[in-house]
Amino acid sequence: MIHEKMLIGGKWVESKKGDVIEVINPATEEIFADVPLADKSDVEDAVNAADSAFLSWSRLSPFERGKYLRKASELVLKRSKDIARVLTMEQGKPLAEAEGEVIKSANILRYYAEEGERIYGRIIANEEPDFESMVIYQPIGVAAAISPWNYPVELLAWKVGAALAAGCTLVAKLPSETPLSPLAFIKCLVDVGLPEGVLNAVTGPGSVIGSVLISSPIVKKIAFTGSTEVGREVLKGSADTLKKVSLELGGSLPMIVCKDCNLDAAVSGAVRRSFRNMGQICIAINRIYVEREIYEEFIERFAQATKKLVIGNGLTDKCDLGPMCTLAGVKKTITHIQDAIEKGAKIVCGGKRPEGSKFEKGYFFEPTILRDVNHSMLVMQEETFGPLVGVMPFDTLDEAVELANDTRYGLAAIVFTQDISTARRLCRDIEAGNVAVNNVDAGVINAPYGGWKDSGFGFEHGPEGLYEYLHIKHIRIRYL
Ligand code: NAD
């Protein structure tokens, strides 16, 4: 049994009450680890530690802060295989995917080490002679990061990289389902000598830890990634202390496939982005709209390619897909399938647990494609966050845009077309913070990533992600 501790004020500690949270391997349903279950007072300690560390950290030059991030990035790369192993054990994704996530997280630290050196101000001419305005950026103070279990290392790395590079100190609330891999990532920062209190990590129930962080007058910024429902609570709770909040929330990603597209690329993109990480990605494809002339061919080829995906235990098997991370996720996927079937949808492939003795335990589920879907169905309106996608035909671009925009979400969209005017028009008219054209990954570390509508606001990635942790100050000078 693995046991890990929390990080408060540079020390690895238990919760004061000694309670723990158990960690389950979703491929075997075995409890294989536990971590402390923090209560209010543990979280207050973490906030106070971050507060004590703030002044000296914020006054280091960005070049000095960058040195820690660069060293930590190298150490994460060195330990990537070990971190990936524990990530697969607690989250379920295949080992190669887990290692990819850890490597990306190392790159994020390096990127923000560099971006931190590029926090420039501005000099602005004034109308009156001998006056000048100066705009400078200063770290906002103690920040808190709350993130989910689907990419537990990467989503934390976005926040750690940007906050620390900006000169903020951070309290990270780690996901209860997958606390071990983020703790292993954080250990790399500690082991390169990050000053005490600059980064703190607590584990425990979201409602308890969240409410301390959200209501604390010391915490000046909350970076939240998670569901729209909890995001809304975070925003409401932050009103009393008027915190800066960024909310990276749920999505329902539409893919529009036009008849002039490269169909091979569209099909392989659809398979990858619908089912990677068992669809447990905020920018997983939930809905596919295909121009009617190629609807049948697309469905046939999409199903053929999907059936070739190999499901297995990500730790021991060579596979494309592992189990889902939680039993609740499997149940939600089944609910969305049943709802669609009751309303007239048909299963093209999947729709059940895989057969065979090796799938008796574990939260496994077959990647599932539905056809004959419509917008009265949950699958076409709500985020399943599971390996499920609905495919429906369209006749005109206006109709495709209307369908794509017909949900409360606006995180990202995907378009496949070879016609530049069609691409340009769809990019303009789709209500989403990110649009990928002829590729299926709308997120890159040096470009801003954020949602519209119920997918939240604020940014991660890019300089915009860094500015989330900075105050703007205008200084007006008169030269006497
Ligand atoms: P969740 O909202 O249930 O939990 C997210 C985090 O918030 C967890 O650490 C949880 O412990 C914590 N939390 C729970 N209740 C809280 C409360 N009352 N106050 C403060 N914190 C609380 O989400 P989840 O099910 O863990 O994650 C899946 C969701 O995350 C999906 O909706 C997915 O789309 C979203 N997500 C969004 C992005 C993005 O960039 N937009 C990225 C990944 C995941």
XYZ file of C-alpha atoms and ligand atoms in Angstrom:
524
model
C 0.000 0.000 0.000
C 1.402 3.365 -1.054
C 1.005 6.274 1.340
C 1.838 9.866 0.387
C 1.674 13.068 2.418
C 0.556 16.622 1.697
C 2.951 19.538 1.253
C 2.503 22.488 3.600
C 5.163 25.126 4.189
C 7.895 22.968 2.643
C 7.113 19.935 4.862
C 5.453 16.682 3.886
C 2.685 16.268 6.460
C -0.294 14.154 7.485
C -3.677 15.728 8.136
C -3.953 16.877 11.750
C -6.843 14.509 12.385
C -4.992 11.618 10.741
C -7.838 10.793 8.334
C -7.045 9.497 4.850
C -8.622 9.166 1.397
C -8.222 5.838 -0.365
C -7.048 5.694 -3.958
C -8.508 3.042 -6.284
C -6.934 1.513 -9.376
C -9.794 1.795 -11.903
C -8.485 -1.166 -13.916
C -8.693 -3.588 -10.977
C -10.912 -1.785 -8.442
C -8.207 -2.413 -5.829
C -7.420 0.175 -3.180
C -3.680 0.553 -3.536
C -2.833 3.863 -1.846
C -4.025 6.544 0.499
C -3.306 10.215 1.131
C -4.266 12.577 3.959
C -7.789 13.918 4.168
C -7.265 17.564 5.011
C -9.746 19.535 7.054
C -10.266 23.270 7.410
C -7.315 23.865 9.699
C -4.837 22.008 7.438
C -5.925 24.138 4.520
C -5.588 27.316 6.586
C -2.015 26.263 7.403
C -1.298 25.877 3.693
C -2.772 29.300 2.913
C -0.729 30.905 5.717
C 2.443 29.197 4.469
C 1.820 30.537 0.956
C 1.181 33.986 2.421
C 4.462 33.959 4.408
C 6.425 32.941 1.313
C 4.838 35.494 -1.002
C 6.929 38.601 -0.366
C 10.335 37.046 -0.933
C 9.185 34.937 -3.910
C 7.470 37.869 -5.593
C 10.590 39.996 -5.209
C 12.890 37.504 -6.897
C 13.590 38.441 -10.483
C 11.688 36.374 -13.055
C 15.064 35.011 -14.157
C 15.658 33.594 -10.668
C 12.142 32.132 -10.504
C 12.666 30.703 -13.962
C 15.752 28.826 -12.773
C 13.657 26.791 -10.320
C 11.055 26.040 -12.980
C 13.665 24.981 -15.533
C 15.398 22.686 -13.045
C 12.083 21.183 -11.997
C 11.166 20.658 -15.648
C 14.354 18.651 -16.145
C 13.688 16.580 -13.036
C 10.110 15.839 -14.142
C 11.512 14.576 -17.459
C 14.034 12.420 -15.606
C 11.278 10.920 -13.433
C 8.645 10.800 -16.198
C 8.414 7.014 -16.331
C 7.876 6.687 -12.579
C 5.311 9.490 -12.476
C 3.540 7.996 -15.495
C 3.289 4.611 -13.782
C 1.495 5.989 -10.782
C -0.684 8.152 -13.046
C -1.822 5.068 -14.942
C -2.454 3.183 -11.711
C -4.769 5.856 -10.331
C -6.318 7.279 -13.514
C -6.383 4.328 -15.905
C -4.938 5.820 -19.097
C -2.392 3.664 -20.971
C 1.207 4.099 -19.888
C 2.325 5.790 -23.126
C -0.467 8.363 -22.778
C 0.485 8.921 -19.143
C 4.105 9.464 -20.063
C 3.030 11.906 -22.776
C 1.083 13.873 -20.176
C 4.057 14.035 -17.810
C 6.452 15.131 -20.567
C 3.992 17.843 -21.617
C 3.822 18.995 -18.012
C 7.618 19.298 -17.875
C 7.499 21.375 -21.064
C 4.875 23.635 -19.508
C 7.201 24.485 -16.611
C 9.973 25.328 -19.075
C 7.626 27.418 -21.221
C 6.464 29.499 -18.278
C 10.038 29.894 -17.007
C 10.697 31.634 -20.324
C 7.397 33.492 -20.578
C 7.939 34.885 -17.070
C 11.020 36.688 -18.384
C 8.812 38.391 -20.974
C 6.426 40.210 -18.633
C 6.883 43.623 -20.206
C 5.242 46.890 -19.213
C 4.403 49.877 -21.402
C 5.245 53.571 -21.507
C 2.334 55.699 -22.677
C 2.669 59.320 -23.803
C 0.464 61.838 -22.001
C -1.231 64.833 -23.530
C 0.490 67.263 -21.184
C 4.232 67.866 -21.540
C 6.511 66.391 -18.849
C 3.960 63.730 -17.921
C 4.227 60.079 -18.777
C 2.236 56.965 -17.962
C 3.832 53.670 -17.164
C 2.013 50.332 -17.009
C 3.616 47.616 -14.916
C 2.528 44.112 -13.939
C 2.815 42.757 -10.417
C 1.998 39.324 -8.975
C -1.492 39.183 -7.587
C -0.600 37.399 -4.320
C -1.479 33.958 -2.980
C -3.277 31.901 -5.621
C -5.218 28.658 -5.295
C -5.469 25.934 -7.923
C -8.345 23.468 -8.006
C -8.142 20.815 -10.703
C -9.756 17.500 -11.711
C -8.598 13.935 -12.254
C -8.701 13.520 -16.030
C -5.271 15.125 -16.639
C -4.156 15.440 -13.023
C -0.529 16.335 -13.737
C -0.958 18.518 -16.805
C -3.858 20.604 -15.495
C -1.874 21.274 -12.333
C 1.269 22.084 -14.338
C -0.583 24.806 -16.271
C -1.361 26.524 -12.987
C 1.937 25.896 -11.191
C 3.958 27.120 -14.176
C 1.989 30.325 -14.702
C 1.489 31.201 -11.014
C 5.094 30.672 -9.957
C 6.531 32.396 -13.029
C 4.299 35.401 -12.327
C 5.650 35.608 -8.762
C 2.585 34.248 -6.980
C 2.682 31.538 -4.356
C 0.195 28.705 -4.670
C -2.010 26.318 -2.726
C -3.042 23.417 -4.938
C -6.096 21.335 -4.100
C -5.428 17.995 -5.754
C -8.135 15.702 -7.135
C -9.169 13.007 -4.643
C -9.359 10.272 -7.303
C -5.799 10.911 -8.544
C -3.654 12.652 -5.916
C -0.486 10.571 -6.337
C 0.821 11.675 -9.731
C 0.374 15.401 -9.002
C 2.159 14.870 -5.673
C 5.031 13.153 -7.522
C 5.156 16.105 -9.936
C 5.173 18.591 -7.040
C 7.979 16.599 -5.390
C 10.183 17.524 -8.354
C 9.745 21.219 -7.537
C 10.533 20.575 -3.876
C 13.590 18.493 -4.753
C 15.160 21.273 -6.823
C 15.037 23.504 -3.765
C 11.908 25.605 -4.301
C 11.693 27.861 -1.208
C 9.317 26.679 1.531
C 5.713 27.722 1.194
C 5.934 28.822 -2.443
C 3.993 25.732 -3.484
C 1.652 23.858 -1.130
C -0.556 20.887 -1.930
C -3.557 19.642 0.011
C -5.681 16.566 -0.508
C -9.245 16.076 0.682
C -12.866 16.771 -0.140
C -13.488 19.544 -2.672
C -16.351 21.053 -0.713
C -14.270 21.422 2.508
C -10.968 22.510 0.979
C -12.679 24.558 -1.699
C -14.720 26.549 0.762
C -11.630 27.527 2.814
C -9.726 28.601 -0.290
C -12.668 30.424 -1.805
C -13.646 32.329 1.331
C -10.103 33.175 2.468
C -9.264 36.899 2.259
C -5.599 35.887 1.856
C -6.209 34.023 -1.400
C -6.396 36.575 -4.211
C -6.965 34.331 -7.195
C -8.653 30.986 -7.846
C -7.742 28.992 -10.929
C -10.463 26.371 -11.240
C -10.708 23.559 -13.769
C -13.687 21.261 -13.383
C -17.394 20.955 -13.989
C -19.647 23.886 -14.808
C -21.781 23.166 -11.746
C -18.875 23.377 -9.276
C -17.369 26.296 -11.219
C -20.560 28.246 -10.644
C -20.288 27.581 -6.877
C -16.652 28.715 -6.928
C -17.660 31.977 -8.597
C -20.529 32.603 -6.169
C -18.304 31.823 -3.175
C -15.608 34.204 -4.407
C -17.982 37.159 -4.458
C -17.545 38.120 -0.796
C -13.778 38.501 -1.086
C -13.951 39.719 -4.714
C -11.262 37.354 -5.906
C -9.995 37.098 -9.399
C -11.358 33.821 -10.764
C -10.635 31.845 -13.905
C -12.990 29.013 -14.751
C -12.064 26.280 -17.216
C -15.270 24.267 -17.243
C -17.115 21.561 -19.083
C -17.723 21.337 -22.804
C -19.767 19.624 -25.482
C -17.489 19.690 -28.471
C -19.000 19.730 -31.970
C -17.058 18.407 -34.972
C -18.270 19.541 -38.395
C -17.259 17.293 -41.292
C -17.843 18.823 -44.738
C -18.104 16.775 -47.928
C -14.942 18.368 -49.385
C -12.764 17.299 -46.438
C -9.897 14.838 -46.378
C -12.005 11.963 -45.078
C -9.052 9.836 -43.918
C -7.864 12.665 -41.687
C -11.393 13.388 -40.447
C -12.023 9.743 -39.536
C -8.738 9.215 -37.731
C -9.172 12.556 -35.960
C -12.682 11.605 -34.883
C -11.479 8.300 -33.431
C -8.614 9.903 -31.586
C -10.480 12.873 -30.141
C -13.724 11.046 -29.292
C -12.177 8.181 -27.387
C -8.695 9.188 -26.200
C -8.561 8.999 -22.396
C -11.972 7.283 -22.669
C -13.585 10.548 -23.718
C -12.704 12.053 -20.339
C -11.357 15.241 -21.874
C -13.012 18.630 -21.730
C -12.312 18.914 -25.459
C -13.330 15.359 -26.357
C -15.672 15.205 -29.365
C -19.254 14.740 -28.129
C -21.199 15.491 -31.313
C -20.304 15.026 -34.975
C -22.245 16.747 -37.780
C -21.503 15.282 -41.212
C -22.622 16.724 -44.560
C -25.377 14.401 -45.787
C -23.594 13.258 -48.990
C -20.827 11.594 -46.951
C -22.809 10.729 -43.780
C -23.107 6.956 -44.407
C -19.506 6.587 -45.582
C -18.211 8.558 -42.605
C -20.179 6.465 -40.106
C -19.022 3.205 -41.660
C -15.360 4.196 -41.656
C -15.570 5.783 -38.198
C -17.081 2.576 -36.785
C -14.522 0.338 -38.516
C -11.631 2.340 -37.094
C -13.214 2.538 -33.640
C -13.677 -1.230 -33.459
C -9.915 -1.631 -33.930
C -9.152 0.235 -30.690
C -7.652 -2.124 -28.139
C -8.993 -1.893 -24.580
C -6.893 -3.111 -21.662
C -5.169 -2.485 -18.374
C -3.014 0.523 -19.200
C -0.267 -0.661 -16.878
C 0.192 -4.185 -18.141
C -1.354 -4.354 -21.624
C -0.379 -2.708 -24.896
C -3.641 -0.886 -25.499
C -5.240 2.252 -26.886
C -7.806 2.681 -24.127
C -7.786 1.864 -20.420
C -10.754 1.865 -18.050
C -12.710 4.985 -17.187
C -11.440 6.656 -14.031
C -14.609 6.325 -11.963
C -17.655 4.098 -11.686
C -19.799 7.250 -11.673
C -18.415 8.042 -15.123
C -19.456 4.614 -16.451
C -22.948 5.084 -15.008
C -23.309 8.530 -16.587
C -22.239 7.160 -19.975
C -24.835 4.366 -19.719
C -27.521 6.899 -18.732
C -26.738 9.015 -21.806
C -26.856 5.940 -24.075
C -30.185 4.766 -22.609
C -31.674 8.242 -22.912
C -30.668 8.423 -26.585
C -32.008 4.944 -27.397
C -35.340 5.725 -25.738
C -35.545 8.792 -27.982
C -34.788 6.872 -31.205
C -30.981 6.692 -31.541
C -29.237 3.535 -32.771
C -25.968 2.072 -31.562
C -23.422 1.786 -34.387
C -20.799 0.154 -32.169
C -20.034 -0.282 -28.466
C -22.721 0.462 -25.903
C -21.599 -2.082 -23.315
C -18.758 -3.375 -21.167
C -16.169 -5.339 -23.154
C -16.574 -9.082 -22.838
C -14.018 -11.508 -21.411
C -12.638 -12.536 -18.060
C -10.050 -9.761 -17.967
C -12.845 -7.170 -17.886
C -14.744 -8.658 -14.950
C -13.235 -6.039 -12.661
C -12.493 -2.448 -13.565
C -14.417 0.461 -15.027
C -14.099 -0.647 -18.643
C -16.529 0.369 -21.356
C -16.546 0.010 -25.131
C -16.145 3.175 -27.220
C -19.653 3.912 -28.423
C -21.017 5.612 -31.550
C -24.699 6.539 -31.844
C -26.548 7.508 -35.030
C -30.053 8.847 -35.685
C -29.501 11.259 -32.827
C -31.187 14.626 -32.298
C -30.858 17.559 -29.956
C -33.474 16.363 -27.493
C -30.918 13.763 -26.334
C -28.498 14.236 -23.433
C -25.582 13.065 -25.584
C -26.128 16.038 -27.928
C -26.695 18.596 -25.166
C -24.752 17.661 -22.051
C -21.178 16.612 -21.442
C -20.970 12.816 -21.126
C -17.279 12.835 -20.189
C -17.129 9.247 -21.361
C -16.447 7.229 -24.543
C -19.649 8.229 -26.325
C -20.322 10.272 -29.445
C -23.457 11.011 -31.473
C -23.312 11.459 -35.265
C -25.948 13.352 -37.248
C -26.222 14.659 -40.841
C -26.540 18.279 -41.989
C -27.533 19.821 -45.322
C -26.351 23.426 -45.190
C -23.564 25.293 -43.414
C -26.161 27.454 -41.648
C -27.702 24.305 -40.198
C -24.279 22.982 -39.133
C -23.509 26.235 -37.314
C -26.910 26.309 -35.648
C -26.486 22.729 -34.397
C -22.897 23.323 -33.259
C -23.997 26.361 -31.250
C -27.097 24.733 -29.823
C -25.723 23.815 -26.387
C -24.918 25.861 -23.305
C -21.202 25.142 -23.756
C -18.568 26.918 -25.834
C -15.175 25.431 -25.102
C -13.905 24.194 -28.455
C -14.967 22.970 -31.882
C -13.414 21.026 -34.748
C -13.941 21.639 -38.459
C -12.835 19.466 -41.377
C -12.998 21.089 -44.812
C -10.568 21.810 -47.655
C -12.415 24.991 -48.625
C -10.810 28.049 -47.091
C -13.994 30.134 -47.244
C -16.006 27.424 -45.494
C -13.293 27.101 -42.840
C -13.160 30.856 -42.307
C -16.909 31.153 -42.046
C -17.261 28.277 -39.588
C -14.407 29.625 -37.448
C -16.163 32.992 -37.319
C -19.656 31.705 -36.562
C -18.999 28.940 -34.050
C -19.414 30.102 -30.462
C -16.317 28.638 -28.810
C -13.021 29.782 -27.365
C -11.006 27.406 -29.543
C -11.515 26.051 -33.063
C -9.290 23.414 -34.691
C -9.390 23.187 -38.500
C -8.299 19.934 -40.158
C -6.748 18.791 -36.880
C -8.232 17.706 -33.580
C -6.187 19.497 -30.971
C -7.219 23.076 -30.331
C -4.890 23.446 -27.331
C -1.189 24.317 -27.517
C 0.814 25.620 -24.601
C 1.836 28.973 -26.088
C -1.617 30.027 -27.354
C -4.513 31.105 -25.087
C -6.998 28.432 -24.092
C -10.344 29.352 -22.556
C -14.067 28.824 -22.919
C -17.145 30.837 -23.834
C -20.698 30.500 -22.485
C -21.054 27.854 -19.733
C -17.518 26.619 -20.443
C -16.231 29.465 -18.284
C -13.929 32.442 -18.702
C -10.323 33.396 -18.193
C -7.345 31.689 -19.763
C -4.757 29.013 -19.314
C -1.756 28.638 -21.663
C 0.151 31.363 -23.446
C 0.932 34.826 -22.116
C -2.793 35.220 -21.376
C -2.484 32.350 -18.866
C 0.341 34.178 -17.140
C -1.511 37.507 -16.996
C -4.269 35.777 -15.006
C -1.819 35.921 -12.061
C -0.776 39.554 -12.506
C -2.202 42.865 -11.405
C -1.928 45.794 -13.764
C -0.652 49.001 -12.231
C -0.763 52.375 -13.962
C 1.853 54.841 -12.744
C 1.615 58.456 -13.871
C 4.819 60.431 -13.541
C 5.472 64.138 -13.812
C 9.091 65.059 -14.474
C 9.801 68.227 -12.499
P -15.550 18.619 -10.445
O -16.059 19.980 -10.735
O -16.423 17.689 -9.726
O -14.191 18.711 -9.596
C -13.100 19.505 -9.997
C -12.265 19.836 -8.782
O -13.047 20.648 -7.904
C -11.859 18.610 -7.949
O -10.563 18.794 -7.446
C -12.878 18.614 -6.832
O -12.427 17.975 -5.667
C -13.069 20.098 -6.606
N -14.341 20.450 -5.964
C -15.460 19.698 -5.845
N -16.412 20.385 -5.172
C -15.888 21.597 -4.874
C -16.379 22.752 -4.227
N -17.616 22.807 -3.729
N -15.562 23.815 -4.109
C -14.329 23.792 -4.632
N -13.794 22.723 -5.254
C -14.564 21.636 -5.390
O -15.092 18.041 -11.842
P -14.540 16.577 -12.155
O -15.685 15.664 -12.320
O -13.472 16.224 -11.195
O -13.841 16.849 -13.575
C -14.495 16.755 -14.763
C -14.935 18.122 -15.261
O -13.803 18.962 -15.468
C -15.604 18.035 -16.609
O -16.753 18.845 -16.628
C -14.556 18.564 -17.571
O -15.056 19.104 -18.767
C -13.901 19.602 -16.737
N -12.588 19.942 -17.295
C -12.428 21.154 -17.917
C -11.211 21.477 -18.500
C -11.015 22.797 -19.200
O -9.878 23.152 -19.461
N -12.061 23.533 -19.536
C -10.152 20.574 -18.439
C -10.351 19.345 -17.806
C -11.578 19.045 -17.225
